[in-house]
Amino acid sequence: ELKTLKDTNKGLESEKKTLEDKVKILEESVESLKNSSGEGAAKMQSQIVELKQQSAQLKQQLEEGEKDAAEKEKKAEEKEEAAKQAISTLEGKLKEANEAFEAATKDSKSMFEGKMKQLSEEHAVAVKNAEDKHAADIQTKEEAMQKLRE
């Protein structure tokens, strides 16, 4: 029995040694994990800092883009307003030109009608004078024929 107990103790001692070795290995693994997790945490922290910087850069670029877009929109609105002013000015000049053309056309028509009336009156006078002269010539001839008959 003693021998069995000694063998059992030896087995237990051996098992204890194995377990102690395993604990030591686990402790070393835990320590290693702590160190590597520390390195991992440092890497993560570094990545977080880098991401924050990238985020800040992107935010700045976005703000600059929005500012640039606002400036371009303002310039476009100014150009649109200038174009509207130019169109308005051109429409005013076109209206003035149309009115001047209509007035000139009306004046020309009035002048033409006046000239035609004048020419028509002069023609009528000339025709009347010619008819009167012709009638006078006929009368003179008739009187001359009458005198010759006598």
PDB file of C-alpha atoms in Angstrom:
ATOM      1  CA  GLU A   1       0.000   0.000   0.000  1.00  0.00           C
ATOM      2  CA  LEU A   2       2.817   2.326   0.829  1.00  0.00           C
ATOM      3  CA  LYS A   3       4.389   1.569  -2.477  1.00  0.00           C
ATOM      4  CA  THR A   4       1.099   2.358  -4.221  1.00  0.00           C
ATOM      5  CA  LEU A   5       0.843   5.592  -2.295  1.00  0.00           C
ATOM      6  CA  LYS A   6       4.439   6.463  -3.201  1.00  0.00           C
ATOM      7  CA  ASP A   7       3.737   5.659  -6.851  1.00  0.00           C
ATOM      8  CA  THR A   8       0.555   7.708  -6.681  1.00  0.00           C
ATOM      9  CA  ASN A   9       2.492  10.563  -5.003  1.00  0.00           C
ATOM     10  CA  LYS A  10       5.133  10.302  -7.674  1.00  0.00           C
ATOM     11  CA  GLY A  11       2.444  10.400 -10.327  1.00  0.00           C
ATOM     12  CA  LEU A  12       0.823  13.348  -8.552  1.00  0.00           C
ATOM     13  CA  GLU A  13       4.220  15.080  -8.254  1.00  0.00           C
ATOM     14  CA  SER A  14       4.787  14.558 -11.942  1.00  0.00           C
ATOM     15  CA  GLU A  15       1.314  15.812 -12.709  1.00  0.00           C
ATOM     16  CA  LYS A  16       1.914  18.790 -10.405  1.00  0.00           C
ATOM     17  CA  LYS A  17       5.143  19.552 -12.242  1.00  0.00           C
ATOM     18  CA  THR A  18       3.330  19.289 -15.595  1.00  0.00           C
ATOM     19  CA  LEU A  19       0.579  21.568 -14.339  1.00  0.00           C
ATOM     20  CA  GLU A  20       3.130  24.051 -12.974  1.00  0.00           C
ATOM     21  CA  ASP A  21       4.886  24.031 -16.346  1.00  0.00           C
ATOM     22  CA  LYS A  22       1.549  24.613 -18.061  1.00  0.00           C
ATOM     23  CA  VAL A  23       0.732  27.469 -15.651  1.00  0.00           C
ATOM     24  CA  LYS A  24       4.157  28.970 -16.337  1.00  0.00           C
ATOM     25  CA  ILE A  25       3.559  28.671 -20.083  1.00  0.00           C
ATOM     26  CA  LEU A  26       0.089  30.222 -19.670  1.00  0.00           C
ATOM     27  CA  GLU A  27       1.524  33.056 -17.560  1.00  0.00           C
ATOM     28  CA  GLU A  28       4.151  33.682 -20.224  1.00  0.00           C
ATOM     29  CA  SER A  29       1.399  33.596 -22.865  1.00  0.00           C
ATOM     30  CA  VAL A  30      -0.689  36.038 -20.830  1.00  0.00           C
ATOM     31  CA  GLU A  31       2.335  38.310 -20.447  1.00  0.00           C
ATOM     32  CA  SER A  32       3.048  38.010 -24.152  1.00  0.00           C
ATOM     33  CA  LEU A  33      -0.583  38.794 -24.925  1.00  0.00           C
ATOM     34  CA  LYS A  34      -0.431  41.790 -22.629  1.00  0.00           C
ATOM     35  CA  ASN A  35       2.665  43.017 -24.432  1.00  0.00           C
ATOM     36  CA  SER A  36       1.256  42.290 -27.854  1.00  0.00           C
ATOM     37  CA  SER A  37      -2.091  43.755 -26.877  1.00  0.00           C
ATOM     38  CA  GLY A  38      -0.180  46.797 -25.678  1.00  0.00           C
ATOM     39  CA  GLU A  39       1.469  46.940 -29.072  1.00  0.00           C
ATOM     40  CA  GLY A  40      -1.922  46.328 -30.686  1.00  0.00           C
ATOM     41  CA  ALA A  41      -3.426  49.083 -28.569  1.00  0.00           C
ATOM     42  CA  ALA A  42      -0.585  51.389 -29.582  1.00  0.00           C
ATOM     43  CA  LYS A  43      -1.171  50.490 -33.220  1.00  0.00           C
ATOM     44  CA  MET A  44      -4.901  51.007 -32.770  1.00  0.00           C
ATOM     45  CA  GLN A  45      -4.228  54.347 -31.065  1.00  0.00           C
ATOM     46  CA  SER A  46      -1.923  55.310 -33.939  1.00  0.00           C
ATOM     47  CA  GLN A  47      -4.605  54.305 -36.461  1.00  0.00           C
ATOM     48  CA  ILE A  48      -7.225  56.276 -34.509  1.00  0.00           C
ATOM     49  CA  VAL A  49      -4.987  59.371 -34.586  1.00  0.00           C
ATOM     50  CA  GLU A  50      -4.384  58.869 -38.308  1.00  0.00           C
ATOM     51  CA  LEU A  51      -8.116  58.423 -38.963  1.00  0.00           C
ATOM     52  CA  LYS A  52      -8.877  61.578 -36.967  1.00  0.00           C
ATOM     53  CA  GLN A  53      -6.333  63.471 -39.086  1.00  0.00           C
ATOM     54  CA  GLN A  54      -7.861  62.100 -42.282  1.00  0.00           C
ATOM     55  CA  SER A  55     -11.320  62.998 -40.991  1.00  0.00           C
ATOM     56  CA  ALA A  56     -10.155  66.542 -40.213  1.00  0.00           C
ATOM     57  CA  GLN A  57      -8.604  66.820 -43.693  1.00  0.00           C
ATOM     58  CA  LEU A  58     -11.778  65.528 -45.325  1.00  0.00           C
ATOM     59  CA  LYS A  59     -13.870  67.927 -43.247  1.00  0.00           C
ATOM     60  CA  GLN A  60     -11.609  70.808 -44.298  1.00  0.00           C
ATOM     61  CA  GLN A  61     -11.809  69.730 -47.954  1.00  0.00           C
ATOM     62  CA  LEU A  62     -15.580  69.503 -47.652  1.00  0.00           C
ATOM     63  CA  GLU A  63     -15.766  72.987 -46.149  1.00  0.00           C
ATOM     64  CA  GLU A  64     -13.479  74.330 -48.890  1.00  0.00           C
ATOM     65  CA  GLY A  65     -15.612  72.572 -51.506  1.00  0.00           C
ATOM     66  CA  GLU A  66     -18.793  74.043 -50.023  1.00  0.00           C
ATOM     67  CA  LYS A  67     -17.167  77.482 -49.880  1.00  0.00           C
ATOM     68  CA  ASP A  68     -15.971  77.120 -53.487  1.00  0.00           C
ATOM     69  CA  ALA A  69     -19.443  75.957 -54.563  1.00  0.00           C
ATOM     70  CA  ALA A  70     -21.031  78.923 -52.777  1.00  0.00           C
ATOM     71  CA  GLU A  71     -18.625  81.321 -54.510  1.00  0.00           C
ATOM     72  CA  LYS A  72     -19.312  79.724 -57.894  1.00  0.00           C
ATOM     73  CA  GLU A  73     -23.052  79.891 -57.243  1.00  0.00           C
ATOM     74  CA  LYS A  74     -22.726  83.564 -56.294  1.00  0.00           C
ATOM     75  CA  LYS A  75     -20.719  84.276 -59.470  1.00  0.00           C
ATOM     76  CA  ALA A  76     -23.307  82.389 -61.537  1.00  0.00           C
ATOM     77  CA  GLU A  77     -26.084  84.458 -59.946  1.00  0.00           C
ATOM     78  CA  GLU A  78     -24.114  87.651 -60.682  1.00  0.00           C
ATOM     79  CA  LYS A  79     -23.626  86.565 -64.311  1.00  0.00           C
ATOM     80  CA  GLU A  80     -27.318  85.701 -64.565  1.00  0.00           C
ATOM     81  CA  GLU A  81     -28.239  89.130 -63.170  1.00  0.00           C
ATOM     82  CA  ALA A  82     -25.833  90.834 -65.602  1.00  0.00           C
ATOM     83  CA  ALA A  83     -27.361  88.833 -68.461  1.00  0.00           C
ATOM     84  CA  LYS A  84     -30.858  89.873 -67.367  1.00  0.00           C
ATOM     85  CA  GLN A  85     -29.714  93.518 -67.271  1.00  0.00           C
ATOM     86  CA  ALA A  86     -28.178  93.190 -70.745  1.00  0.00           C
ATOM     87  CA  ILE A  87     -31.357  91.565 -72.085  1.00  0.00           C
ATOM     88  CA  SER A  88     -33.464  94.293 -70.502  1.00  0.00           C
ATOM     89  CA  THR A  89     -31.240  96.983 -72.026  1.00  0.00           C
ATOM     90  CA  LEU A  90     -31.366  95.299 -75.435  1.00  0.00           C
ATOM     91  CA  GLU A  91     -35.146  94.951 -75.223  1.00  0.00           C
ATOM     92  CA  GLY A  92     -35.386  98.674 -74.416  1.00  0.00           C
ATOM     93  CA  LYS A  93     -33.154  99.570 -77.366  1.00  0.00           C
ATOM     94  CA  LEU A  94     -35.122  97.226 -79.631  1.00  0.00           C
ATOM     95  CA  LYS A  95     -38.377  98.871 -78.526  1.00  0.00           C
ATOM     96  CA  GLU A  96     -36.885 102.312 -79.213  1.00  0.00           C
ATOM     97  CA  ALA A  97     -35.654 101.148 -82.630  1.00  0.00           C
ATOM     98  CA  ASN A  98     -39.086  99.699 -83.460  1.00  0.00           C
ATOM     99  CA  GLU A  99     -40.788 102.932 -82.409  1.00  0.00           C
ATOM    100  CA  ALA A 100     -38.313 104.977 -84.455  1.00  0.00           C
ATOM    101  CA  PHE A 101     -38.857 102.659 -87.446  1.00  0.00           C
ATOM    102  CA  GLU A 102     -42.627 102.906 -87.095  1.00  0.00           C
ATOM    103  CA  ALA A 103     -42.401 106.692 -86.800  1.00  0.00           C
ATOM    104  CA  ALA A 104     -40.094 106.873 -89.828  1.00  0.00           C
ATOM    105  CA  THR A 105     -42.391 104.532 -91.750  1.00  0.00           C
ATOM    106  CA  LYS A 106     -45.413 106.600 -90.749  1.00  0.00           C
ATOM    107  CA  ASP A 107     -43.593 109.815 -91.702  1.00  0.00           C
ATOM    108  CA  SER A 108     -42.485 108.266 -94.996  1.00  0.00           C
ATOM    109  CA  LYS A 109     -46.020 107.067 -95.685  1.00  0.00           C
ATOM    110  CA  SER A 110     -47.433 110.495 -94.838  1.00  0.00           C
ATOM    111  CA  MET A 111     -44.808 112.157 -97.008  1.00  0.00           C
ATOM    112  CA  PHE A 112     -45.507 109.689 -99.843  1.00  0.00           C
ATOM    113  CA  GLU A 113     -49.249 110.212 -99.550  1.00  0.00           C
ATOM    114  CA  GLY A 114     -48.736 113.996 -99.428  1.00  0.00           C
ATOM    115  CA  LYS A 115     -46.454 113.892-102.477  1.00  0.00           C
ATOM    116  CA  MET A 116     -48.955 111.662-104.334  1.00  0.00           C
ATOM    117  CA  LYS A 117     -51.773 114.066-103.457  1.00  0.00           C
ATOM    118  CA  GLN A 118     -49.664 117.007-104.597  1.00  0.00           C
ATOM    119  CA  LEU A 119     -48.742 115.232-107.852  1.00  0.00           C
ATOM    120  CA  SER A 120     -52.359 114.214-108.342  1.00  0.00           C
ATOM    121  CA  GLU A 121     -53.493 117.824-107.845  1.00  0.00           C
ATOM    122  CA  GLU A 122     -50.756 119.110-110.149  1.00  0.00           C
ATOM    123  CA  HIS A 123     -51.762 116.491-112.723  1.00  0.00           C
ATOM    124  CA  ALA A 124     -55.415 117.470-112.396  1.00  0.00           C
ATOM    125  CA  VAL A 125     -54.460 121.153-112.852  1.00  0.00           C
ATOM    126  CA  ALA A 126     -52.255 120.253-115.828  1.00  0.00           C
ATOM    127  CA  VAL A 127     -55.050 118.154-117.372  1.00  0.00           C
ATOM    128  CA  LYS A 128     -57.569 120.982-116.737  1.00  0.00           C
ATOM    129  CA  ASN A 129     -55.165 123.506-118.243  1.00  0.00           C
ATOM    130  CA  ALA A 130     -54.583 121.240-121.238  1.00  0.00           C
ATOM    131  CA  GLU A 131     -58.320 120.716-121.647  1.00  0.00           C
ATOM    132  CA  ASP A 132     -58.951 124.455-121.305  1.00  0.00           C
ATOM    133  CA  LYS A 133     -56.195 125.214-123.828  1.00  0.00           C
ATOM    134  CA  HIS A 134     -57.545 122.515-126.142  1.00  0.00           C
ATOM    135  CA  ALA A 135     -61.043 123.913-125.784  1.00  0.00           C
ATOM    136  CA  ALA A 136     -59.676 127.411-126.379  1.00  0.00           C
ATOM    137  CA  ASP A 137     -57.772 126.186-129.446  1.00  0.00           C
ATOM    138  CA  ILE A 138     -60.921 124.508-130.777  1.00  0.00           C
ATOM    139  CA  GLN A 139     -62.914 127.682-130.166  1.00  0.00           C
ATOM    140  CA  THR A 140     -60.221 129.771-131.824  1.00  0.00           C
ATOM    141  CA  LYS A 141     -60.245 127.427-134.820  1.00  0.00           C
ATOM    142  CA  GLU A 142     -64.031 127.512-134.962  1.00  0.00           C
ATOM    143  CA  GLU A 143     -63.998 131.306-134.819  1.00  0.00           C
ATOM    144  CA  ALA A 144     -61.336 131.361-137.501  1.00  0.00           C
ATOM    145  CA  MET A 145     -63.438 128.982-139.634  1.00  0.00           C
ATOM    146  CA  GLN A 146     -66.472 131.131-138.992  1.00  0.00           C
ATOM    147  CA  LYS A 147     -64.610 134.230-140.141  1.00  0.00           C
ATOM    148  CA  LEU A 148     -63.390 132.398-143.207  1.00  0.00           C
ATOM    149  CA  ARG A 149     -66.911 131.387-144.039  1.00  0.00           C
ATOM    150  CA  GLU A 150     -68.043 134.901-143.786  1.00  0.00           C
TER     151      GLU A 150
END
